[in-house]
Tab-separated table of C-alpha atoms in Angstrom:
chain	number	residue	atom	x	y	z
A	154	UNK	CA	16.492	-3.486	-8.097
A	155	UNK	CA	15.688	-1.648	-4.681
A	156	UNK	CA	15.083	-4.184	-2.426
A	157	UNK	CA	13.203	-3.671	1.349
A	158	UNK	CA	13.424	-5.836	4.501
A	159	UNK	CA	11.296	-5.608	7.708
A	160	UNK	CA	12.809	-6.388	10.972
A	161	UNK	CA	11.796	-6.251	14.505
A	162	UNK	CA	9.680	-8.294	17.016
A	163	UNK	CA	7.087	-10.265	16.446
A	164	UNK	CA	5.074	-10.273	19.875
A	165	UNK	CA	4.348	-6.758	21.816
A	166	UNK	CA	2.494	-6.261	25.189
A	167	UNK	CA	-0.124	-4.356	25.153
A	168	UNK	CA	0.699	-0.791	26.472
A	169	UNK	CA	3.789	-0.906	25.257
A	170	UNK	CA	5.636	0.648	21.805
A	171	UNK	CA	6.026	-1.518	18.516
A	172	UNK	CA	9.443	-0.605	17.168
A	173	UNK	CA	10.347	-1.969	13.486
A	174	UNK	CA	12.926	-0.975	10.710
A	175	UNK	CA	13.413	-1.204	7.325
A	176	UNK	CA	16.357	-1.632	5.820
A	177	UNK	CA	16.693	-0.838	2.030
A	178	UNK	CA	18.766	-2.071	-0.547
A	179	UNK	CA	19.701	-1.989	-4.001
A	180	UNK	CA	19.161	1.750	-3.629
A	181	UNK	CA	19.993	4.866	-1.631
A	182	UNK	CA	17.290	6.226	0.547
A	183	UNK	CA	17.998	9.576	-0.522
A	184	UNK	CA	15.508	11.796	-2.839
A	185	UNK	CA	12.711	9.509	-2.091
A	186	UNK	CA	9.681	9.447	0.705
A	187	UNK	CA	9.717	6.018	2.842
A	188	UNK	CA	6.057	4.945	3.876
A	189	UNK	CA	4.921	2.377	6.899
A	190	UNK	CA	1.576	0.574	5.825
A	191	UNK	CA	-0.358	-2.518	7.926
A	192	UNK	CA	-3.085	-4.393	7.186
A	193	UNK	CA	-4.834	-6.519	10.062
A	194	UNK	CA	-5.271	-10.209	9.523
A	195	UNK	CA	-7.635	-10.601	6.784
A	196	UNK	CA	-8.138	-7.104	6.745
A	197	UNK	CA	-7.414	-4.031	4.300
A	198	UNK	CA	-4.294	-1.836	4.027
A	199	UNK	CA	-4.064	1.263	6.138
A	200	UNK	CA	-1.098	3.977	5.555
A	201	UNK	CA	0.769	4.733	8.605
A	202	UNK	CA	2.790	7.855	7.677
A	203	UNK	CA	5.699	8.520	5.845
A	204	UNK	CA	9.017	10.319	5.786
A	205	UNK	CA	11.425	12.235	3.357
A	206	UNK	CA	14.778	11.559	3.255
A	207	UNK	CA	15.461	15.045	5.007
A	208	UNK	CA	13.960	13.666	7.995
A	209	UNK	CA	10.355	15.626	7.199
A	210	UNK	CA	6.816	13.454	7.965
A	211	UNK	CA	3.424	13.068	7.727
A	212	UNK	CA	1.303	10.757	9.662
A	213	UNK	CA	-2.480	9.316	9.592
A	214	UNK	CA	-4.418	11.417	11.543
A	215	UNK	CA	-5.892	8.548	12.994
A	216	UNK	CA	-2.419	7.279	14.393
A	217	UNK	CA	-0.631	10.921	14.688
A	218	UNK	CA	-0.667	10.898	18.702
A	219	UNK	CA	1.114	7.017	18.780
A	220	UNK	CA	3.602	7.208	15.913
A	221	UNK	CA	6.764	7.931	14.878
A	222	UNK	CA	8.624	7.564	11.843
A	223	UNK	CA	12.447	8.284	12.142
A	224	UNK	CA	15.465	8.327	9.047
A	225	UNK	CA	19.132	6.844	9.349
A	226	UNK	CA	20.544	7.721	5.930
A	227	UNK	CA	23.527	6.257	7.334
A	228	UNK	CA	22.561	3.163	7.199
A	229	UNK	CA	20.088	3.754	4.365
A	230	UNK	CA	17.115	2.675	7.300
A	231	UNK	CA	14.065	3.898	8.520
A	232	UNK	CA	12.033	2.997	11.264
A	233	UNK	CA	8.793	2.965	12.416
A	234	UNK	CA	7.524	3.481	17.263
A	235	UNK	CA	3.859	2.783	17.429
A	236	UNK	CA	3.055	3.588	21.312
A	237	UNK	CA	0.585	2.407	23.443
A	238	UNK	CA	-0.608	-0.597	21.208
A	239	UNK	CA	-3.248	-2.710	21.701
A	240	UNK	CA	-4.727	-6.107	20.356
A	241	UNK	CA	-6.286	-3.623	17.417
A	242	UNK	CA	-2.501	-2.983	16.411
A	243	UNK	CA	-2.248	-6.969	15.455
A	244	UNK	CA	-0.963	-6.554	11.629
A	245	UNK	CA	1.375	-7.067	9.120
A	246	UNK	CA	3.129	-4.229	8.727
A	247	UNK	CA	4.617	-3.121	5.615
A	248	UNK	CA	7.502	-0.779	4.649
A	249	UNK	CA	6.962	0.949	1.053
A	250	UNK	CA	8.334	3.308	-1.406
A	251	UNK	CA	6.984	6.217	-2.260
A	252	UNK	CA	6.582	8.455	-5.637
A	253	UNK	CA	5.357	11.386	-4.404
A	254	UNK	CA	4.711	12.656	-8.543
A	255	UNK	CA	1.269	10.819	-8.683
A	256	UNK	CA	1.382	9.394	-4.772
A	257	UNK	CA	1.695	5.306	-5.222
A	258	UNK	CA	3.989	3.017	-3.399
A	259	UNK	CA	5.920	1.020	-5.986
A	260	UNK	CA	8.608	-1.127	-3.711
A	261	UNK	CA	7.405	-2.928	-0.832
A	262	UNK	CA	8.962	-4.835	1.932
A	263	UNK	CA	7.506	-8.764	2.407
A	264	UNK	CA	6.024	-7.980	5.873
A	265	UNK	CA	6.036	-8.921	9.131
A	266	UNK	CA	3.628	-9.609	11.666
A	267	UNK	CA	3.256	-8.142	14.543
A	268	UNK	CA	0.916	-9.466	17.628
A	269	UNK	CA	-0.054	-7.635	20.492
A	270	UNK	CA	-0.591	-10.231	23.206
A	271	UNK	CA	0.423	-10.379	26.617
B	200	UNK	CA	-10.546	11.838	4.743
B	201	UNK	CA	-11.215	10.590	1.289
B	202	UNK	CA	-13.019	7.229	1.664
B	203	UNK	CA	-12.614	4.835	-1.031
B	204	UNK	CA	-15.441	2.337	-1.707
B	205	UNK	CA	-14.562	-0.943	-4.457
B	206	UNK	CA	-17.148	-2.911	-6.020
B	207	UNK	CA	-17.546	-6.184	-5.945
B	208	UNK	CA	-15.544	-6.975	-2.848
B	209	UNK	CA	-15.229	-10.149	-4.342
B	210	UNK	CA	-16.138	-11.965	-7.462
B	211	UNK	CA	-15.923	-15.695	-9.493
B	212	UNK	CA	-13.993	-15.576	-13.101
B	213	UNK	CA	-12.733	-18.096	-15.378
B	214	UNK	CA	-9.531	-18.276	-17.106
B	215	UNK	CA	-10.002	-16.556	-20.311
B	216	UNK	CA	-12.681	-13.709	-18.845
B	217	UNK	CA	-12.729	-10.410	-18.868
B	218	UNK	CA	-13.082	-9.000	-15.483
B	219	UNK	CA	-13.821	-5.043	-14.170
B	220	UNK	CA	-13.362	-3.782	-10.222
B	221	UNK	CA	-14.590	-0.688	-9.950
B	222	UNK	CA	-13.826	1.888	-7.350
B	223	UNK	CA	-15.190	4.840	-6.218
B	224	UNK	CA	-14.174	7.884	-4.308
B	225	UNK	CA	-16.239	9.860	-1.362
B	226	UNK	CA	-14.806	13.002	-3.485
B	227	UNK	CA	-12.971	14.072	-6.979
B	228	UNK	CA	-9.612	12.845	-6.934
B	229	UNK	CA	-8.756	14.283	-10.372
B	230	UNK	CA	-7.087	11.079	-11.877
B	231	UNK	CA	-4.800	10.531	-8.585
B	232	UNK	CA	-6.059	6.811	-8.318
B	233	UNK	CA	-3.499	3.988	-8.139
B	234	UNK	CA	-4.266	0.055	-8.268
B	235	UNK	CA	-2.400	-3.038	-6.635
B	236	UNK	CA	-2.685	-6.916	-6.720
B	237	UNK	CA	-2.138	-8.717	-3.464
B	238	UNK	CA	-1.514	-12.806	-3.504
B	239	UNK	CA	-1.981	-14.604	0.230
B	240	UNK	CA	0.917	-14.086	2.282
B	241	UNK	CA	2.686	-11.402	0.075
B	242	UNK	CA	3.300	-7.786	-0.251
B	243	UNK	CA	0.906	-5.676	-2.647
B	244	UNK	CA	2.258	-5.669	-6.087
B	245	UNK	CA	1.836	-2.077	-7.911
B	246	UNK	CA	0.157	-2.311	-11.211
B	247	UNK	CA	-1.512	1.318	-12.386
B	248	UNK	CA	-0.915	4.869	-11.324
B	249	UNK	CA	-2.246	7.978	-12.653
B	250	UNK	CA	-5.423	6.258	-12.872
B	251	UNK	CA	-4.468	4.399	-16.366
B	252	UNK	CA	-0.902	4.703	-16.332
B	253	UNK	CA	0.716	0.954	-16.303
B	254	UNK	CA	3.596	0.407	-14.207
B	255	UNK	CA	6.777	-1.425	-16.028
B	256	UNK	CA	6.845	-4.807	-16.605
B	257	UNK	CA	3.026	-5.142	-15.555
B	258	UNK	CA	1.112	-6.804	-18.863
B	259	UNK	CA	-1.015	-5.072	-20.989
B	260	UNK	CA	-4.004	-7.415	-20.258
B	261	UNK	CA	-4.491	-4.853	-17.190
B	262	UNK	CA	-5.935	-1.524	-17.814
B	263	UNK	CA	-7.461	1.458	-15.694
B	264	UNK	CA	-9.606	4.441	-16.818
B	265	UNK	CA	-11.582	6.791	-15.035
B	266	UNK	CA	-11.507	10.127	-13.217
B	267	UNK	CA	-13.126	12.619	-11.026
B	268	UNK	CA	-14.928	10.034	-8.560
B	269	UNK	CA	-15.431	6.583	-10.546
B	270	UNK	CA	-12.818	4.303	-11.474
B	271	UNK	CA	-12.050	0.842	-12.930
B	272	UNK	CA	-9.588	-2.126	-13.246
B	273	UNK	CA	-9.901	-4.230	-16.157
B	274	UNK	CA	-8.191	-7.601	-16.986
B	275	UNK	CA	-9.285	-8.481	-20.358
B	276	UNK	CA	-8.596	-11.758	-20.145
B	277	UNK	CA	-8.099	-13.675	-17.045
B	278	UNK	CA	-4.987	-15.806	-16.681
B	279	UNK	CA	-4.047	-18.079	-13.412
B	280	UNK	CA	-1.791	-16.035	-12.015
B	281	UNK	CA	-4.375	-12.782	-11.928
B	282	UNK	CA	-6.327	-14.668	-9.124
B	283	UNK	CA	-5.215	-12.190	-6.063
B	284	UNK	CA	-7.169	-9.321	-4.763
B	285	UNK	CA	-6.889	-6.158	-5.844
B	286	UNK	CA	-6.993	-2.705	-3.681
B	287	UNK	CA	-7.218	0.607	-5.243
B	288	UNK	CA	-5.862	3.436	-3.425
B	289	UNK	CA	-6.082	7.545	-3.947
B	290	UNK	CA	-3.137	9.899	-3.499
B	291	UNK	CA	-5.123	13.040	-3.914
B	292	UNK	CA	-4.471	13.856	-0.677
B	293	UNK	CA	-3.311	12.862	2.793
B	294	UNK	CA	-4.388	10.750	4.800
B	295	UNK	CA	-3.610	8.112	1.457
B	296	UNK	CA	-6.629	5.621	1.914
B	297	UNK	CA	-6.936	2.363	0.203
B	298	UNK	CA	-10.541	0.518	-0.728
B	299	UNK	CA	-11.413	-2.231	1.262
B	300	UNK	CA	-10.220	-5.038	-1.756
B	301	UNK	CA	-11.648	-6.923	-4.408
B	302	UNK	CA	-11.020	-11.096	-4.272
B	303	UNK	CA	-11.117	-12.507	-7.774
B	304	UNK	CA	-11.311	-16.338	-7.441
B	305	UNK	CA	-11.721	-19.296	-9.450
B	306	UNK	CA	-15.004	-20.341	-11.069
């Protein structure tokens, strides 16, 4: 059973980058696209991006300029730099799976939160 | 983008009921519609791909149909554990968007 576990910090200053990874187990990261997803307190869920094993991406227009999604196979990992955050960046994020046959996420991290505050 | 709009954004069941979300699409999607259940406090649960394809291990009390723009989520017959809210989310193309939720709570 392919397991996934956020971990980074839970407070960030605004102006400054959000880093997070996600560490998966159960499963090798290889042959499969790995997804970032939030969802703002009380809020819906918003895709970040995602990356192929390779190392290839593709991010939300909407974030492009901020984000970047990065691939240790090595450590069967993948992580997640959101730049220049502000309070609006206050979420849960989420690390997924992703089928890329018909496009759904089908393993998910538990979250963690994430508050931009000074 | 592809905006994805759900209807009701929330509604009030009873054990026993048979319940339909519906969710529409700002543009054909072709049958690239996927649904999930969220509980409080816990990661989205996939249910349904391919529009009415059910995932493993997901019971056969859930159902989707639909294609082209209009799509629905059925749960024939409401147990406990079904009150969560449910997103639906296209994967015709990038950027992947998500509706805004539907709550299903106790009557």
């Amino acid at each position: 059973q392919v397991q996934l576990q956020e971990s980074g910090p839970g407070l960030v200053k605004p102006s400054e980058t959000l880093s997070l990874t996600c560490t998966i187990s159960g499963g090798s990261i290889s042959s499969y696209y790995w997804s970032w997803i939030r969802q703002p307190p009380g809020k819906g869920l918003d895709w970040i991006g995602y990356i192929y094993y390779t190392g290839s991406t593709d991010y939300n227009p909407s974030l492009k300029s901020r984000v970047t999604i990065s691939v240790d196979t090595s450590k069967n990992q993948f992580s997640l730099k959101l730049s220049s955050v502000t309070a609006a960046d206050t979420a849960v994020y989420y690390c997924a799976r992703f089928q890329s046959n018909w496009g759904y996420f089908d393993y998910w991290g538990q979250g963690t939160l994430v508050t931009v505050s000074s | 983008d592809i905006q994805m709009t759900q209807s009701p954004s929330s509604l009030s069941a009873s054990v026993g009921d048979r319940v339909t979300i519906t969710c529409r699409a700002s543009q054909t999607i072709s049958s690239y519609l996927n649904w999930y259940q969220q509980k409080p406090g816990k990661a989205p649960k996939f249910l349904i791909y391919a529009a009415s394809s059910l995932q493993s291990g997901v019971p056969s009390r859930f159902s989707g149909s639909g294609s082209g723009t209009d799509f629905t989520l059925t749960i024939s017959s409401l147990q406990p554990e079904d009150f969560a809210s449910y997103y639906c989310q296209q994967s015709y193309s990038t950027p992947r968007t998500f509706g805004q939720g539907t709550k299903v709570e106790i009557k």
